[in-house]
Coordinates of C-alpha atoms in Angstrom, one line a residue:
M1 CA -15.0 -13.9 20.3
N2 CA -17.4 -11.9 18.0
N3 CA -17.5 -11.2 14.3
L4 CA -15.0 -8.4 14.5
D5 CA -12.5 -10.6 16.3
Y6 CA -12.7 -13.2 13.6
I7 CA -12.4 -10.6 10.8
Q8 CA -9.3 -9.3 12.7
L9 CA -7.8 -12.8 12.7
A10 CA -8.4 -13.0 8.9
A11 CA -6.8 -9.6 8.5
D12 CA -3.8 -10.6 10.6
L13 CA -3.3 -13.6 8.2
A14 CA -3.3 -11.3 5.2
A15 CA -1.0 -8.7 6.8
K16 CA 1.8 -11.3 6.9
I17 CA 1.8 -11.6 3.1
D18 CA 4.3 -9.7 1.1
P19 CA 2.1 -7.2 -0.9
H20 CA 4.5 -7.4 -3.8
R21 CA 3.7 -11.1 -4.2
T22 CA -0.1 -10.4 -4.6
K23 CA 0.1 -7.2 -6.8
S24 CA -2.1 -6.1 -8.4
N25 CA -4.5 -8.2 -6.3
P26 CA -5.3 -7.1 -2.8
R27 CA -4.2 -9.0 0.3
V28 CA -7.1 -11.0 1.7
G29 CA -7.5 -13.3 4.6
C30 CA -10.1 -15.9 5.5
V31 CA -11.0 -18.0 8.6
V32 CA -13.6 -20.7 9.1
V33 CA -15.2 -21.0 12.5
Q34 CA -17.4 -23.8 13.9
N35 CA -18.6 -23.9 17.5
K36 CA -16.5 -20.9 18.3
Q37 CA -13.4 -22.7 17.1
V38 CA -11.2 -21.8 14.1
I39 CA -11.2 -25.0 12.0
A40 CA -9.4 -23.6 8.9
Q41 CA -7.7 -20.5 7.7
G42 CA -5.9 -19.1 4.6
A43 CA -4.7 -16.0 2.8
H44 CA -4.1 -15.1 -0.8
Q45 CA -0.4 -15.8 -1.2
K46 CA 0.6 -14.7 -4.8
F47 CA -1.0 -13.1 -7.9
G48 CA -2.4 -15.8 -10.2
E49 CA -2.7 -18.4 -7.4
A50 CA -5.5 -19.5 -5.2
H51 CA -7.5 -16.8 -3.3
A52 CA -7.9 -16.7 0.5
E53 CA -11.2 -18.6 0.5
A54 CA -9.8 -21.4 -1.6
N55 CA -6.8 -21.8 0.6
A56 CA -8.9 -21.8 3.8
L57 CA -11.5 -24.2 2.4
K58 CA -9.0 -26.7 0.9
G59 CA -9.9 -30.2 2.0
L60 CA -13.2 -29.3 3.7
T61 CA -16.5 -30.8 2.6
K62 CA -20.1 -29.7 2.5
T63 CA -20.7 -31.7 5.6
D64 CA -17.8 -29.9 7.4
L65 CA -19.3 -26.5 6.6
A66 CA -23.0 -27.3 7.3
S67 CA -22.8 -25.4 10.6
A68 CA -19.7 -23.3 10.0
T69 CA -19.2 -19.6 9.4
V70 CA -16.7 -18.3 6.9
Y71 CA -15.1 -14.9 7.6
V72 CA -13.3 -13.1 4.8
T73 CA -11.9 -9.6 4.7
L74 CA -13.2 -8.8 1.2
E75 CA -16.3 -10.0 -0.7
P76 CA -15.7 -13.3 -2.4
C77 CA -15.0 -12.9 -6.1
V78 CA -17.4 -13.8 -8.9
Q79 CA -16.8 -15.1 -12.4
C80 CA -15.6 -12.4 -14.8
A81 CA -13.5 -11.9 -17.9
G82 CA -9.8 -12.3 -17.5
K83 CA -9.9 -14.2 -14.1
K84 CA -6.9 -16.4 -13.5
T85 CA -8.5 -18.5 -10.8
P86 CA -12.0 -20.0 -10.2
A87 CA -14.6 -17.7 -8.6
C88 CA -14.6 -18.0 -4.8
T89 CA -18.4 -17.4 -4.7
D90 CA -18.8 -20.5 -6.8
L91 CA -16.7 -22.5 -4.4
L92 CA -18.9 -21.2 -1.5
L93 CA -22.0 -22.1 -3.4
Q94 CA -20.8 -25.7 -3.8
L95 CA -19.9 -26.1 -0.1
T96 CA -22.8 -23.9 1.3
P97 CA -21.5 -22.9 4.7
Q98 CA -24.2 -21.8 7.2
K99 CA -23.0 -18.2 7.1
V100 CA -20.5 -15.9 5.4
V101 CA -19.3 -12.7 7.1
I102 CA -17.6 -10.2 4.9
G103 CA -15.4 -7.3 6.0
S104 CA -15.9 -5.1 2.9
L105 CA -17.6 -5.2 -0.5
D106 CA -15.4 -5.6 -3.6
P107 CA -15.6 -2.4 -5.8
H108 CA -15.2 -4.6 -8.9
F109 CA -18.7 -6.0 -8.3
P110 CA -20.1 -4.5 -5.1
G111 CA -22.7 -6.9 -3.7
T112 CA -22.8 -9.3 -6.6
G113 CA -21.2 -12.1 -4.6
V114 CA -23.5 -11.3 -1.7
T115 CA -26.6 -11.6 -3.9
Q116 CA -25.5 -14.9 -5.3
L117 CA -24.9 -16.4 -1.9
K118 CA -28.2 -15.2 -0.4
A119 CA -30.1 -16.5 -3.4
A120 CA -28.6 -20.0 -2.6
G121 CA -29.8 -19.8 1.0
V122 CA -26.5 -18.8 2.6
E123 CA -26.8 -16.3 5.4
V124 CA -24.5 -13.3 4.6
E125 CA -23.5 -10.4 6.8
V126 CA -21.4 -7.4 5.6
L127 CA -19.6 -5.6 8.3
N128 CA -18.2 -2.6 6.4
T129 CA -15.0 -2.6 8.5
Q130 CA -11.7 -0.9 7.7
H131 CA -9.7 -4.1 7.7
H132 CA -9.5 -4.4 3.9
Q133 CA -8.8 -0.7 3.5
N134 CA -6.0 -0.9 6.0
L135 CA -4.5 -3.9 4.2
N136 CA -4.9 -2.4 0.7
P137 CA -5.3 1.3 0.9
W138 CA -4.7 1.6 -2.9
F139 CA -7.3 -0.9 -4.0
N140 CA -10.5 1.2 -4.2
T141 CA -8.8 4.1 -5.9
W142 CA -7.2 1.8 -8.5
I143 CA -10.4 0.0 -9.2
T144 CA -13.0 2.8 -9.1
Q145 CA -10.9 5.8 -10.4
K146 CA -8.4 3.9 -12.6
K147 CA -5.5 5.8 -11.2
P148 CA -2.7 4.9 -8.7
F149 CA -3.0 5.6 -5.0
I150 CA -0.2 8.0 -4.2
T151 CA 1.3 8.6 -0.8
L152 CA 3.5 11.7 -0.5
K153 CA 6.2 11.2 2.1
V154 CA 8.0 14.1 3.8
G155 CA 10.8 13.9 6.4
Q156 CA 11.4 17.4 7.7
S157 CA 12.7 19.7 10.4
L158 CA 10.5 21.9 12.6
D159 CA 11.1 24.8 10.1
G160 CA 9.9 22.7 7.2
K161 CA 13.3 21.7 5.7
I162 CA 14.2 18.3 4.2
T163 CA 18.0 18.6 4.2
P164 CA 20.4 19.5 7.0
P165 CA 22.1 22.8 7.0
L166 CA 24.5 23.2 4.0
A167 CA 27.6 22.6 6.0
A168 CA 26.3 19.4 7.5
Y169 CA 24.9 18.3 4.1
A170 CA 28.4 18.8 2.5
Q171 CA 29.9 16.5 5.2
G172 CA 27.5 13.7 4.2
K173 CA 24.7 14.1 6.7
R174 CA 21.5 13.3 4.7
A175 CA 18.8 12.2 7.1
I176 CA 16.7 14.7 9.1
T177 CA 14.6 12.1 11.0
N178 CA 15.7 9.4 13.4
Q179 CA 16.1 5.7 12.9
A180 CA 12.6 4.8 14.2
V181 CA 11.1 7.0 11.4
Q182 CA 13.4 5.6 8.9
A183 CA 12.4 2.0 9.8
H184 CA 8.7 3.0 9.4
V185 CA 9.4 4.7 6.1
H186 CA 11.0 1.4 4.8
H187 CA 7.9 -0.4 5.9
L188 CA 5.8 2.1 4.0
R189 CA 8.0 1.5 0.9
A190 CA 7.4 -2.2 1.2
T191 CA 3.6 -1.7 1.1
H192 CA 3.7 0.3 -2.1
Q193 CA 4.2 -1.1 -5.5
A194 CA 6.7 1.7 -6.5
V195 CA 8.7 4.5 -5.1
L196 CA 8.9 7.7 -7.1
T197 CA 11.7 10.2 -6.9
S198 CA 13.5 12.8 -9.1
T199 CA 16.8 12.7 -11.0
E200 CA 17.9 15.5 -8.8
T201 CA 17.4 13.5 -5.6
I202 CA 19.2 10.5 -7.1
L203 CA 22.2 12.5 -8.3
E204 CA 22.5 14.4 -5.0
D205 CA 21.9 11.6 -2.5
N206 CA 22.4 8.3 -4.4
P207 CA 19.8 6.5 -2.3
K208 CA 19.1 2.8 -2.4
L209 CA 15.3 3.2 -2.0
D210 CA 15.1 -0.3 -0.6
V211 CA 13.4 -1.9 2.4
R212 CA 16.4 -3.0 4.4
H213 CA 15.2 -1.5 7.7
A214 CA 11.8 -3.3 7.4
P215 CA 13.0 -6.8 8.2
T216 CA 9.6 -8.5 8.2
L217 CA 9.1 -7.5 4.6
S218 CA 12.7 -7.5 3.4
Q219 CA 12.5 -10.6 1.1
P220 CA 13.8 -9.9 -2.4
T221 CA 10.2 -9.7 -3.8
S222 CA 9.4 -6.9 -1.4
A223 CA 11.6 -4.3 -3.1
P224 CA 9.3 -1.7 -4.7
D225 CA 9.9 -0.6 -8.3
V226 CA 11.5 2.8 -8.8
I227 CA 10.1 5.6 -10.9
V228 CA 12.5 8.5 -11.6
V229 CA 11.1 11.8 -12.9
G230 CA 13.4 14.1 -14.9
K231 CA 15.6 14.3 -17.9
R232 CA 19.1 14.1 -16.4
V233 CA 21.1 10.9 -17.0
I234 CA 21.7 8.6 -14.0
P235 CA 24.9 6.5 -14.2
K236 CA 24.4 2.8 -14.1
S237 CA 26.8 2.6 -11.1
F238 CA 24.2 4.3 -8.8
N239 CA 22.5 2.5 -6.0
I240 CA 19.0 2.3 -7.5
F241 CA 20.3 -0.2 -10.1
T242 CA 21.9 -2.6 -7.6
D243 CA 18.6 -4.5 -6.7
K244 CA 17.9 -6.9 -9.6
N245 CA 14.5 -7.9 -8.2
R246 CA 12.8 -4.7 -9.3
Q247 CA 12.3 -2.4 -12.3
V248 CA 13.6 1.1 -12.6
Y249 CA 11.5 3.4 -14.8
F250 CA 12.2 6.9 -16.1
L251 CA 9.7 9.6 -16.9
D252 CA 10.4 13.0 -18.4
A253 CA 7.6 14.8 -16.5
L254 CA 5.0 14.3 -13.9
T255 CA 2.3 14.8 -16.5
D256 CA 3.2 11.4 -18.0
L257 CA 2.6 9.5 -14.7
Q258 CA -1.1 8.5 -15.0
N259 CA -0.8 7.0 -18.4
F260 CA 2.4 5.3 -17.5
C261 CA 0.9 3.6 -14.4
Q262 CA -2.1 2.4 -16.5
E263 CA 0.4 0.9 -19.0
K264 CA 2.6 -0.8 -16.4
Q265 CA -0.3 -1.6 -14.0
I266 CA 1.3 0.2 -11.1
A267 CA -1.5 0.7 -8.5
S268 CA 0.3 2.4 -5.6
I269 CA 3.2 4.8 -5.3
M270 CA 5.1 6.4 -2.4
T271 CA 7.1 9.6 -3.2
E272 CA 10.6 10.3 -2.0
C273 CA 11.0 13.8 -3.6
G274 CA 12.3 17.3 -3.1
G275 CA 10.3 20.4 -2.6
T276 CA 9.7 21.2 -6.2
L277 CA 8.1 17.8 -7.1
N278 CA 6.3 17.7 -3.7
T279 CA 4.6 21.0 -4.6
Q280 CA 3.8 19.8 -8.1
F281 CA 2.1 16.7 -6.8
I282 CA -0.2 18.7 -4.4
E283 CA -1.0 21.3 -7.1
A284 CA -1.9 18.6 -9.6
D285 CA -4.3 17.0 -7.0
L286 CA -2.5 13.7 -7.4
V287 CA -2.0 12.8 -3.7
N288 CA -4.3 10.5 -1.7
Q289 CA -2.3 10.5 1.5
L290 CA 0.3 12.6 3.2
E291 CA 2.9 11.0 5.6
I292 CA 4.8 13.9 7.3
F293 CA 7.5 13.1 9.8
T294 CA 9.1 15.9 11.8
A295 CA 12.3 16.0 13.8
P296 CA 12.8 18.5 16.7
I297 CA 15.5 20.6 14.9
F298 CA 15.7 23.8 12.9
C299 CA 17.8 23.7 9.8
G300 CA 17.8 27.3 8.7
D301 CA 17.8 29.1 5.4
T302 CA 20.6 27.2 3.7
A303 CA 18.6 23.9 3.9
K304 CA 16.1 22.9 1.2
P305 CA 12.3 23.3 1.9
S306 CA 9.7 20.6 2.0
F307 CA 7.5 22.6 -0.5
T308 CA 8.5 25.5 -2.6
K309 CA 5.3 27.7 -2.1
L310 CA 2.3 28.1 0.1
L311 CA -0.2 25.3 -0.4
D312 CA -3.7 24.7 0.7
L313 CA -3.9 21.4 2.5
S314 CA -7.6 21.8 3.7
P315 CA -8.7 18.9 1.4
F316 CA -6.7 16.6 3.7
Q317 CA -8.0 15.3 7.0
L318 CA -5.9 14.1 9.9
K319 CA -6.1 10.4 10.0
A320 CA -3.4 9.4 12.5
K321 CA -0.5 10.7 14.6
Q322 CA 2.3 8.8 16.1
A323 CA 5.5 9.5 18.1
Y324 CA 8.8 7.9 17.0
G325 CA 11.0 8.7 19.9
D326 CA 11.6 12.4 19.8
N327 CA 10.2 12.6 16.2
F328 CA 6.5 12.6 15.4
G329 CA 4.5 11.6 12.3
L330 CA 1.2 12.8 10.9
T331 CA -1.0 10.9 8.4
L332 CA -3.4 13.0 6.4
A333 CA -5.9 11.5 4.0
A334 CA -7.5 13.2 1.0
S335 CA -11.2 13.8 1.8
S336 CA -12.4 13.0 -1.7

């Protein structure tokens, strides 16, 4: 195995952690290797508790690490104001492993931990891999730009409609996409801190906005908070209020969102909106990622559109494409 293989092992450990337990910290994994054997491993389990390095190095001594390499998906943290746990760089300086391999630098203090370790004689290699970004796509945006990472999700027909034809909609048919897409969407919900929708969507569809189709992340703590935009009153009997393990917030307008997220420390959002709000998000340049799922049907003029006007999506670049049975999905990332 090589460095990338061991970083992948560390990332796999972190990927098993419920992201709502670590918010607003990133998910991080760590493995310790000696003579090509993994002798210890750990991941950050919960906000305010031990980081990945501390969990992996628990019980190990300086002698144990004299010829060992520590692999960690994100640069070890350094001492700073407001920290709830000891600095992982200080722990590594005490134990002085032979080498530390880092997947990505931490935007809080890029390279500071690396510099401290090198000054103490520890060999350090920074791989600049995508493992940390894949685990925590919101993190760099939240830290460097002080704004939430927003994923705009659309489930649509081939003719760009998000509801079935009017007659089918009146009979209770709500979903355009198939069950495979719906399961993936629930997984996406579980990896975002909040789901945002409109009062119109809530009143028309009465959605649960939960993660019941993502069984590996369906513990109570995985339920994302809900942000509802609009001024219409939602009865307390509606489904969004049934999950007691999350918060439901209300905003009058989209222009309130940035300040609200700073106040509530909401670092990542996935949208579940209609065409009007979808269009407003794009026009306001608030979207970091588009997740567009398309079913092989035409819904016609009586169905509601994904967007309400022509939009320029050239700032977005195709990141991934995936088949979900007879449906397909496209992931587009903002280029800036």
